Amino acid sequence: MSFSDIQFKHDIKEYLSERFTRIMCDLDVDCDERRGIWFNKLLETLPIPPAYTIVRVNDLLSHRDEVQQLLQEHINKQYEQKRVKPPAVVPHPLLRDVLVIPSGHRDDPEVKPESLEVIVDLACGMAVLRGADIFAPGVMAAPVVMNRGDTVAVYSDVKGLCRRGMTAKFEGERLFLGNGKAVLSRHDIFVASSSGTAVVMTDPLFDSPSLNSILPSKIFLQNLPSILVGHILNPQPGDKVLDMCAAPGGKTTHIATLMKDQGTVVALDRASKKIARIEANGAALHLKCINAYCFDGTKACATGTEMAEGKDDCRPPFPRMTFDRVLLDAPCSGLGQRPRIYSKMSLSEVKSYPALQRKLFSSAVSLLREGGTLVYSTCTITIEENESLVVWALQKHPEIRLEKQEPHLGGTGLPVPGLSKEDQQKVQRFTPTPRLASGNQGRTVTCDNDTIGFFVAKFVKLNNR
Ligand code: SAM
């Protein structure tokens, strides 16, 4: 297969197309053409990785300039092995804690597959598209003759059908990702069960630096809209902040850093296995003000009975109006994630999220103090999980008001019934811009628009309601 089309289930494509087409028709502008450009280009863009690697600097420990220099030295060294020129690390023009690394420049954009074929699983394949090398656990198949030092072609198994360790050529659906150099032999990977780097990508189709485990206390790899969320929430030292759906803790650690590690960040997640990830990320960045709990956010506001029983205020569930700021980075259908070449998600799963998001939202409003700030975000493109959630929230909760965001780097919201023009301007929708020349419709591609699909809405809770 090629990068030309994302493999969502057919009914999901139909569903999205129908919903977006209706919006475009409501806009009353050249309906068919708008639909063709907007929706099809969006689908074409999702399988392609953003052209920028975004790094958040832990500015509690190091100055951004120092990290910029250290990263540049690391990248220059790494690219000595590649057939691509090293990219320059540059500061983001607006976000003071962000460094931007554009993709390396290829002199020869044609990469022809080598004859020895290595098949990796889908998760590993997506990481390769964003610059990672290949670790042995991600390898599904490798030729019997593969030895250390061999040049190999790397393919992603698209539908998870490759048997681990198979010796026959894999004939299932697969996507070519580029060529690399084997660091381990087939025997090392499947017999000695090594867990180290198996293949270094010397000639990837989409180039980005491999920054895994580099400067672990100084940087955090994060998508740009996710970093923006922390700045929009704007937590202050001494605040009490709730991150309601927090794992693996990317935004939690940013919030703690913005608070200069002073105050309290309560990080909840329903998945018990993921709590350790929040704690490990906090520890790696030397942050101490984070308290992580396995807890269902929909039940995080204490009931009258729980209050009467004199529960401990420091642990969930919490009394109403406990927090100065609440982040609800909601569980969502994730259809804005890039790169994505295949999704197993069913339409009924996509449609199941708004009900959960609304329950979490009402819980977040109860836990927010008067005058406090609530930020809602998703990494998906559906209208129901984004603009329609905002319309519902404003009707259901007259005690909150939609607020303008600072900074505003994304686009505005889509025109859905019930959302005023003014409110459309207040929310941010990031719609990935195709970077390929034929598709970008004259828009300049920058690190602010070649992002994952994302949505942010900011609210304040009014006093005396
Ligand atoms: N904010 C995280 C970050 O930046 O690293 C990403 C959060 S992810 C979008 C959503 C998370 O919500 C998942 O980790 C999932 O386990 C969690 N989740 C799902 N349902 C939940 C619930 N009812 N209460 C709390 N967490 C929930």
PDB file of C-alpha atoms in Angstrom, residues 258-444:
ATOM      1  CA  LEU A 258       4.703  26.038  34.559  1.00  0.00           C
ATOM      2  CA  MET A 259       3.874  26.153  38.300  1.00  0.00           C
ATOM      3  CA  LYS A 260       7.629  26.036  39.053  1.00  0.00           C
ATOM      4  CA  ASP A 261       6.876  22.792  40.944  1.00  0.00           C
ATOM      5  CA  GLN A 262       5.077  24.836  43.639  1.00  0.00           C
ATOM      6  CA  GLY A 263       1.504  23.957  44.601  1.00  0.00           C
ATOM      7  CA  THR A 264      -0.304  20.694  43.805  1.00  0.00           C
ATOM      8  CA  VAL A 265      -1.118  18.897  40.600  1.00  0.00           C
ATOM      9  CA  VAL A 266      -3.549  16.039  41.120  1.00  0.00           C
ATOM     10  CA  ALA A 267      -3.310  13.626  38.179  1.00  0.00           C
ATOM     11  CA  LEU A 268      -6.104  11.082  37.776  1.00  0.00           C
ATOM     12  CA  ASP A 269      -6.429   8.246  35.315  1.00  0.00           C
ATOM     13  CA  ARG A 270      -8.868   5.362  35.263  1.00  0.00           C
ATOM     14  CA  ALA A 271      -6.285   2.895  33.925  1.00  0.00           C
ATOM     15  CA  SER A 272      -4.270   1.584  36.889  1.00  0.00           C
ATOM     16  CA  LYS A 273      -1.389   0.380  34.693  1.00  0.00           C
ATOM     17  CA  LYS A 274      -0.794   3.904  33.404  1.00  0.00           C
ATOM     18  CA  ILE A 275      -0.267   5.591  36.791  1.00  0.00           C
ATOM     19  CA  ALA A 276       3.346   4.425  36.926  1.00  0.00           C
ATOM     20  CA  ARG A 277       3.970   6.220  33.607  1.00  0.00           C
ATOM     21  CA  ILE A 278       2.784   9.533  35.080  1.00  0.00           C
ATOM     22  CA  GLU A 279       5.036   9.009  38.092  1.00  0.00           C
ATOM     23  CA  ALA A 280       8.022   7.994  35.950  1.00  0.00           C
ATOM     24  CA  ASN A 281       7.623  11.025  33.673  1.00  0.00           C
ATOM     25  CA  GLY A 282       7.371  13.332  36.690  1.00  0.00           C
ATOM     26  CA  ALA A 283      10.464  11.740  38.268  1.00  0.00           C
ATOM     27  CA  ALA A 284      12.481  11.956  35.030  1.00  0.00           C
ATOM     28  CA  LEU A 285      11.850  15.716  34.939  1.00  0.00           C
ATOM     29  CA  HIS A 286      12.611  16.042  38.716  1.00  0.00           C
ATOM     30  CA  LEU A 287       9.078  17.258  39.520  1.00  0.00           C
ATOM     31  CA  LYS A 288       7.731  16.784  43.029  1.00  0.00           C
ATOM     32  CA  CYS A 289       4.336  18.516  43.128  1.00  0.00           C
ATOM     33  CA  ILE A 290       2.441  15.795  41.215  1.00  0.00           C
ATOM     34  CA  ASN A 291       0.142  13.354  43.068  1.00  0.00           C
ATOM     35  CA  ALA A 292      -1.135  10.616  40.745  1.00  0.00           C
ATOM     36  CA  TYR A 293      -4.121   8.377  41.552  1.00  0.00           C
ATOM     37  CA  CYS A 294      -5.963   5.659  39.728  1.00  0.00           C
ATOM     38  CA  PHE A 295      -9.495   7.060  39.777  1.00  0.00           C
ATOM     39  CA  ASP A 296     -12.513   7.448  37.515  1.00  0.00           C
ATOM     40  CA  GLY A 297     -12.848  11.165  36.703  1.00  0.00           C
ATOM     41  CA  THR A 298     -16.631  10.898  36.404  1.00  0.00           C
ATOM     42  CA  LYS A 299     -16.707  10.005  40.122  1.00  0.00           C
ATOM     43  CA  ALA A 300     -14.019  12.427  41.293  1.00  0.00           C
ATOM     44  CA  CYS A 301     -16.484  14.864  42.921  1.00  0.00           C
ATOM     45  CA  ALA A 302     -17.486  13.571  46.354  1.00  0.00           C
ATOM     46  CA  THR A 303     -21.137  12.827  47.035  1.00  0.00           C
ATOM     47  CA  GLY A 304     -22.935  14.095  50.166  1.00  0.00           C
ATOM     48  CA  THR A 305     -22.480  10.707  51.849  1.00  0.00           C
ATOM     49  CA  GLU A 306     -18.766  10.635  51.173  1.00  0.00           C
ATOM     50  CA  MET A 307     -18.457  14.157  52.608  1.00  0.00           C
ATOM     51  CA  ALA A 308     -20.491  13.217  55.712  1.00  0.00           C
ATOM     52  CA  GLU A 309     -18.178  10.270  56.305  1.00  0.00           C
ATOM     53  CA  GLY A 310     -15.347  12.783  56.712  1.00  0.00           C
ATOM     54  CA  LYS A 311     -13.176  11.613  53.867  1.00  0.00           C
ATOM     55  CA  ASP A 312      -9.536  12.627  53.415  1.00  0.00           C
ATOM     56  CA  ASP A 313      -9.515  15.853  51.337  1.00  0.00           C
ATOM     57  CA  CYS A 314      -6.114  15.124  49.804  1.00  0.00           C
ATOM     58  CA  ARG A 315      -7.252  12.033  47.898  1.00  0.00           C
ATOM     59  CA  PRO A 316     -10.073  11.531  45.402  1.00  0.00           C
ATOM     60  CA  PRO A 317     -13.010  11.962  45.502  1.00  0.00           C
ATOM     61  CA  PHE A 318     -12.715  15.692  46.274  1.00  0.00           C
ATOM     62  CA  PRO A 319     -15.255  18.202  47.623  1.00  0.00           C
ATOM     63  CA  ARG A 320     -16.938  20.510  45.092  1.00  0.00           C
ATOM     64  CA  MET A 321     -14.947  23.595  44.047  1.00  0.00           C
ATOM     65  CA  THR A 322     -11.596  22.207  45.263  1.00  0.00           C
ATOM     66  CA  PHE A 323      -9.466  23.257  42.284  1.00  0.00           C
ATOM     67  CA  ASP A 324      -8.215  26.565  40.883  1.00  0.00           C
ATOM     68  CA  ARG A 325      -7.798  25.019  37.429  1.00  0.00           C
ATOM     69  CA  VAL A 326      -8.953  21.805  35.798  1.00  0.00           C
ATOM     70  CA  LEU A 327      -7.655  20.201  32.621  1.00  0.00           C
ATOM     71  CA  LEU A 328      -9.934  17.725  30.887  1.00  0.00           C
ATOM     72  CA  ASP A 329      -7.791  16.226  28.120  1.00  0.00           C
ATOM     73  CA  ALA A 330     -10.569  13.852  27.316  1.00  0.00           C
ATOM     74  CA  PRO A 331     -10.470  10.235  26.198  1.00  0.00           C
ATOM     75  CA  CYS A 332     -11.497  10.531  22.543  1.00  0.00           C
ATOM     76  CA  SER A 333     -11.657   8.714  19.214  1.00  0.00           C
ATOM     77  CA  GLY A 334      -8.115   9.966  18.471  1.00  0.00           C
ATOM     78  CA  LEU A 335      -8.856  10.406  14.757  1.00  0.00           C
ATOM     79  CA  GLY A 336      -6.501  13.401  14.557  1.00  0.00           C
ATOM     80  CA  GLN A 337      -3.405  11.367  15.469  1.00  0.00           C
ATOM     81  CA  ARG A 338      -0.603  11.400  12.877  1.00  0.00           C
ATOM     82  CA  PRO A 339       0.843   9.406  11.347  1.00  0.00           C
ATOM     83  CA  ARG A 340      -1.984   6.880  11.209  1.00  0.00           C
ATOM     84  CA  ILE A 341      -2.180   4.431   8.343  1.00  0.00           C
ATOM     85  CA  TYR A 342      -4.735   2.042   9.768  1.00  0.00           C
ATOM     86  CA  SER A 343      -7.402   2.163  12.450  1.00  0.00           C
ATOM     87  CA  LYS A 344      -9.258  -0.814  13.913  1.00  0.00           C
ATOM     88  CA  MET A 345     -11.768   1.465  15.639  1.00  0.00           C
ATOM     89  CA  SER A 346     -15.434   0.732  14.942  1.00  0.00           C
ATOM     90  CA  LEU A 347     -18.017   3.401  14.231  1.00  0.00           C
ATOM     91  CA  SER A 348     -19.900   2.498  17.418  1.00  0.00           C
ATOM     92  CA  GLU A 349     -16.705   3.135  19.416  1.00  0.00           C
ATOM     93  CA  VAL A 350     -16.253   6.529  17.740  1.00  0.00           C
ATOM     94  CA  LYS A 351     -19.850   7.385  18.591  1.00  0.00           C
ATOM     95  CA  SER A 352     -19.468   6.241  22.221  1.00  0.00           C
ATOM     96  CA  TYR A 353     -17.084   9.024  23.299  1.00  0.00           C
ATOM     97  CA  PRO A 354     -19.367  12.099  23.585  1.00  0.00           C
ATOM     98  CA  ALA A 355     -21.420  10.512  26.398  1.00  0.00           C
ATOM     99  CA  LEU A 356     -18.263   9.834  28.473  1.00  0.00           C
ATOM    100  CA  GLN A 357     -16.830  13.281  27.662  1.00  0.00           C
ATOM    101  CA  ARG A 358     -20.019  14.967  28.896  1.00  0.00           C
ATOM    102  CA  LYS A 359     -19.954  13.053  32.205  1.00  0.00           C
ATOM    103  CA  LEU A 360     -16.302  13.982  32.734  1.00  0.00           C
ATOM    104  CA  PHE A 361     -17.042  17.600  31.815  1.00  0.00           C
ATOM    105  CA  SER A 362     -19.847  17.928  34.393  1.00  0.00           C
ATOM    106  CA  SER A 363     -17.560  16.417  37.034  1.00  0.00           C
ATOM    107  CA  ALA A 364     -14.823  18.909  36.068  1.00  0.00           C
ATOM    108  CA  VAL A 365     -17.230  21.859  36.406  1.00  0.00           C
ATOM    109  CA  SER A 366     -18.300  20.692  39.899  1.00  0.00           C
ATOM    110  CA  LEU A 367     -14.687  20.425  41.051  1.00  0.00           C
ATOM    111  CA  LEU A 368     -13.697  23.882  39.781  1.00  0.00           C
ATOM    112  CA  ARG A 369     -13.848  26.835  42.169  1.00  0.00           C
ATOM    113  CA  GLU A 370     -15.690  29.998  41.198  1.00  0.00           C
ATOM    114  CA  GLY A 371     -13.466  32.168  39.027  1.00  0.00           C
ATOM    115  CA  GLY A 372     -11.390  29.073  38.123  1.00  0.00           C
ATOM    116  CA  THR A 373     -10.312  27.977  34.634  1.00  0.00           C
ATOM    117  CA  LEU A 374     -11.322  24.773  32.832  1.00  0.00           C
ATOM    118  CA  VAL A 375      -9.589  23.661  29.622  1.00  0.00           C
ATOM    119  CA  TYR A 376     -11.119  20.906  27.485  1.00  0.00           C
ATOM    120  CA  SER A 377      -9.076  19.271  24.714  1.00  0.00           C
ATOM    121  CA  THR A 378      -9.134  16.290  22.351  1.00  0.00           C
ATOM    122  CA  CYS A 379      -6.854  14.880  19.667  1.00  0.00           C
ATOM    123  CA  THR A 380      -9.706  14.089  17.324  1.00  0.00           C
ATOM    124  CA  ILE A 381     -11.451  15.721  14.385  1.00  0.00           C
ATOM    125  CA  THR A 382     -15.108  14.752  14.941  1.00  0.00           C
ATOM    126  CA  ILE A 383     -17.579  17.580  15.418  1.00  0.00           C
ATOM    127  CA  GLU A 384     -19.497  15.708  18.154  1.00  0.00           C
ATOM    128  CA  GLU A 385     -16.447  15.502  20.432  1.00  0.00           C
ATOM    129  CA  ASN A 386     -15.419  19.118  19.823  1.00  0.00           C
ATOM    130  CA  GLU A 387     -17.708  21.988  18.768  1.00  0.00           C
ATOM    131  CA  SER A 388     -20.899  20.077  19.691  1.00  0.00           C
ATOM    132  CA  LEU A 389     -19.457  19.347  23.147  1.00  0.00           C
ATOM    133  CA  VAL A 390     -18.960  23.093  23.626  1.00  0.00           C
ATOM    134  CA  VAL A 391     -22.553  23.845  22.548  1.00  0.00           C
ATOM    135  CA  TRP A 392     -23.838  21.206  24.984  1.00  0.00           C
ATOM    136  CA  ALA A 393     -21.569  22.463  27.813  1.00  0.00           C
ATOM    137  CA  LEU A 394     -22.759  26.073  27.523  1.00  0.00           C
ATOM    138  CA  GLN A 395     -26.402  24.990  27.594  1.00  0.00           C
ATOM    139  CA  LYS A 396     -25.990  22.459  30.404  1.00  0.00           C
ATOM    140  CA  HIS A 397     -23.785  24.613  32.627  1.00  0.00           C
ATOM    141  CA  PRO A 398     -24.912  28.261  32.718  1.00  0.00           C
ATOM    142  CA  GLU A 399     -22.299  28.746  35.468  1.00  0.00           C
ATOM    143  CA  ILE A 400     -19.472  28.625  32.896  1.00  0.00           C
ATOM    144  CA  ARG A 401     -18.455  30.979  30.079  1.00  0.00           C
ATOM    145  CA  LEU A 402     -16.368  30.274  26.986  1.00  0.00           C
ATOM    146  CA  GLU A 403     -13.122  32.296  26.964  1.00  0.00           C
ATOM    147  CA  LYS A 404     -10.673  33.577  24.361  1.00  0.00           C
ATOM    148  CA  GLN A 405      -7.383  31.604  24.332  1.00  0.00           C
ATOM    149  CA  GLU A 406      -3.869  32.915  24.590  1.00  0.00           C
ATOM    150  CA  PRO A 407      -1.935  32.063  22.479  1.00  0.00           C
ATOM    151  CA  HIS A 408      -4.164  31.164  19.543  1.00  0.00           C
ATOM    152  CA  LEU A 409      -2.062  29.339  16.928  1.00  0.00           C
ATOM    153  CA  GLY A 410      -4.684  27.018  15.403  1.00  0.00           C
ATOM    154  CA  GLY A 411      -7.757  27.657  13.275  1.00  0.00           C
ATOM    155  CA  THR A 412     -11.204  28.579  14.554  1.00  0.00           C
ATOM    156  CA  GLY A 413     -14.085  26.210  15.282  1.00  0.00           C
ATOM    157  CA  LEU A 414     -16.429  24.820  12.636  1.00  0.00           C
ATOM    158  CA  PRO A 415     -19.840  26.472  12.281  1.00  0.00           C
ATOM    159  CA  VAL A 416     -22.200  24.117  14.069  1.00  0.00           C
ATOM    160  CA  PRO A 417     -25.781  24.971  15.067  1.00  0.00           C
ATOM    161  CA  GLY A 418     -25.827  26.695  18.464  1.00  0.00           C
ATOM    162  CA  LEU A 419     -22.234  27.964  18.393  1.00  0.00           C
ATOM    163  CA  SER A 420     -22.163  31.734  17.787  1.00  0.00           C
ATOM    164  CA  LYS A 421     -19.635  33.245  15.376  1.00  0.00           C
ATOM    165  CA  GLU A 422     -17.939  34.880  18.350  1.00  0.00           C
ATOM    166  CA  ASP A 423     -17.629  31.537  20.148  1.00  0.00           C
ATOM    167  CA  GLN A 424     -16.288  29.854  16.982  1.00  0.00           C
ATOM    168  CA  GLN A 425     -13.405  32.336  17.155  1.00  0.00           C
ATOM    169  CA  LYS A 426     -12.707  31.484  20.792  1.00  0.00           C
ATOM    170  CA  VAL A 427     -12.050  27.763  20.299  1.00  0.00           C
ATOM    171  CA  GLN A 428      -8.988  26.375  18.495  1.00  0.00           C
ATOM    172  CA  ARG A 429      -9.218  23.592  15.930  1.00  0.00           C
ATOM    173  CA  PHE A 430      -5.972  22.270  14.476  1.00  0.00           C
ATOM    174  CA  THR A 431      -6.629  20.764  11.057  1.00  0.00           C
ATOM    175  CA  PRO A 432      -3.451  19.175   9.662  1.00  0.00           C
ATOM    176  CA  THR A 433      -2.167  20.963   6.578  1.00  0.00           C
ATOM    177  CA  PRO A 434      -0.767  18.722   3.833  1.00  0.00           C
ATOM    178  CA  ARG A 435       2.909  19.472   3.391  1.00  0.00           C
ATOM    179  CA  LEU A 436       3.126  17.912  -0.057  1.00  0.00           C
ATOM    180  CA  ALA A 437       3.192  20.678  -2.658  1.00  0.00           C
ATOM    181  CA  SER A 438       0.192  19.407  -4.642  1.00  0.00           C
ATOM    182  CA  GLY A 439      -2.009  19.402  -1.593  1.00  0.00           C
ATOM    183  CA  ASN A 440      -1.307  22.479   0.440  1.00  0.00           C
ATOM    184  CA  GLN A 441      -3.552  24.834  -1.511  1.00  0.00           C
ATOM    185  CA  GLY A 442      -1.148  27.714  -1.194  1.00  0.00           C
ATOM    186  CA  ARG A 443      -1.035  27.629   2.628  1.00  0.00           C
ATOM    187  CA  THR A 444       2.434  28.060   4.027  1.00  0.00           C
TER     188      THR A 444
END
